[in-house]
Amino acid sequence: MNDTKSLQHPLPVPRREARGLQTAMFDAVRKLAPRHMVRNPVMAVVWLGTLVTAVATLAGWAQPGFGWAVTGILLITVLFGNFAEALAESRGRGQAASLRRARQDLMARRLDPAGRETGVPAAELRPGDLVVIEAGQPVPADGEIVEGLATINEAAVTGESAPVLREAGTDRSGVIGGTQVLSDRIVVRVTAEPGHSFLDRMIALVEGSNRQKTPNEIALGILLGVMTLSFLIVVVTLPFIAGFVGVPVNVVLLVALLVCLIPTTIGGLLPAIGIAGMNRALQANVLAKSGKAVEVAGDVDVLLLDKTGTITHGDRQATAFHALAGVDAAQLRQAALLASLADPTPEGKSIVRLARGKDETLDGPAGAHFVPFSAQTRMSGVDLPGGRSIRKGAMDAIARHVQAQGGAVPTELEVRASSVARKGATPLVVSDGRHVLGVIELSDVIKHGLKERFARLRAMGVKTVMITGDNPLTAAHIAAEAGVDDYIAEARPEDKLARIRAEQAGGRLVAMVGDGTNDAPALAQADVGLAMNAGTQAAKEAGNMVDLDSDPAKLLAVVEIGKQQLITRGALTTFSLANDVSKYFAILPALFAAAIPQMAALDVMRLGSPASAVLSALIFNAIVIPLLIPLALRGVRFKPSGATQLLRNNMLIYGVGGVVLPFIAIKLIDLVLSALFTL
């Protein structure tokens, strides 16, 4: 994954990492406070066991050397668990520091109802206020452009140095407080209350203060808590059971047995895995409003993807005019030009350029009324003085319009449109009153490498559905070339919502991407809604993720991040539980072998002495946590495959490996300790 666009930090990488490690070490000690430890039942039990062994050693219930060694190892185990969480949090704080520099105390030029400007602090702005921003000035608050267009530097938020264009009346009208206007003049309507801006929410999220545990994380936490309670009951009752056979059990050994049996490894790493999942999303320049959104992305069954900008580059350009029989080519060009003069979309501007390039010089006549494009009508145009009505749009929409005017649709139109569609281009039909004039050919290019990514998703069991306003022929051609599983042609906003509800009614989780106000209902309905940073405020509020790069194809990366988080948690949980089997064979013989010689048969590792066995198991239990921290933060690398294959690989690598590795490591540690005891 490319991290070059991730949020920047002024310190060099080595210094930044050193400072992060130092901060995490201090935080690991600070987290020993009881109010923090109770949030993690497994590590809280280890911390309580540390105190019990310290008291037992002071009271003379254990040999001082052995007792203090156990106490020290247990304390280190707790600190390592705290360090894993603190290290993940420190990365978020480093990112938050760069965001705070963008959220400085700003001044705004607020417009009153009479249109007069007043200088006010940005903190006094309220939703609905209008502010004027010119070249060289920072954006004082989150909002939407209602007048003008400008290039804006969003590097403070996205880390991307290239300026972006934001324009009123389009789906790329949103601006963020703290970014810089580089050109022109815009009027912005404020949409966020002070303290609830986009940057404020980002800072809170990356610092972890608003991190909510995911359902899977909560369920796993409950399971670990129940396991810990069960082993605690077993260990507490063990002295009474041993008393019936006359076997005294030392309290320090009991604590050691408990710590080795409970799942301390995953207990120490679980918070770090959750935080790291959100950090990995942010490194991909995706702001997840909660950890739940990242994890749900890993369980997604269906992806709804807009064609334009996601599957194709989204830069559809008019490449040709196709006049119908009996229609002069100049008449078609002139009508297309007039219908597009007030069209702010890239397609509309490209039609004007193509017509101008063929020596068309018409301008909009006085009294002309321009009709903007809408997703409901799927056409736009102009009404001219004298009752002349020119329209351009989808073939079915123009056909209905012409028929409503009392005209007829020539049979040649379908042939022309189908010819354009079979090439993968989009046909736009032009009409003048009740007469159809011809077809405009709009061409786009499929993004490189998407077919392979769709194949990866298919291997993971994720179905991809392309949504487009194109006619079925064009949609079928693009879908086949891109490699998506299904498509919805001539789609309206309500069609997206209906498809999401239909998939969810079948028990499937759905993800989609959107940037416009008309996408907001579908984004809110989807299980994972990825909104574009450049989109409208309504879309960003409705989605549970925001892509800072405004790249619709980022949804594919989000799914892979979610899959990786789920696999990482599952792999480390498997490894942790498998560890307990090996530690059982190390500790239990040490407890009873002296009093019950038959128990020596369980000492399959032939450890040097009971004390060495206990210390070896505890040392391994402690050091395995920091050894796994990089894996927890980076995530387990995975290849796209089905659930059965993933489970098989998980059990083979982390299950079998989790049983075998402790046997080897504990035996090696025992050899070292035995040599030291001999010396």
mmCIF file of N, CA and C in Angstrom, residues 115 227 249 283 588 625:
data_model
loop_
_atom_site.group_PDB
_atom_site.id
_atom_site.type_symbol
_atom_site.label_atom_id
_atom_site.label_comp_id
_atom_site.label_asym_id
_atom_site.label_seq_id
_atom_site.Cartn_x
_atom_site.Cartn_y
_atom_site.Cartn_z
ATOM 1 N N GLY A 115 -24.890 41.676 2.531
ATOM 2 C CA GLY A 115 -23.742 41.445 1.677
ATOM 3 C C GLY A 115 -22.490 42.160 2.124
ATOM 4 N N MET A 227 -12.840 -17.141 29.702
ATOM 5 C CA MET A 227 -11.749 -18.108 29.841
ATOM 6 C C MET A 227 -10.887 -17.778 31.056
ATOM 7 N N VAL A 249 0.771 -26.697 47.793
ATOM 8 C CA VAL A 249 0.930 -25.908 46.570
ATOM 9 C C VAL A 249 1.310 -24.488 46.946
ATOM 10 N N GLN A 283 -3.442 5.624 6.975
ATOM 11 C CA GLN A 283 -2.250 5.643 6.129
ATOM 12 C C GLN A 283 -2.629 5.553 4.655
ATOM 13 N N LEU A 588 2.642 -27.556 34.870
ATOM 14 C CA LEU A 588 1.951 -28.544 35.707
ATOM 15 C C LEU A 588 2.900 -29.572 36.321
ATOM 16 N N ILE A 625 4.996 -11.284 23.609
ATOM 17 C CA ILE A 625 4.154 -10.110 23.336
ATOM 18 C C ILE A 625 4.906 -9.056 22.533
#
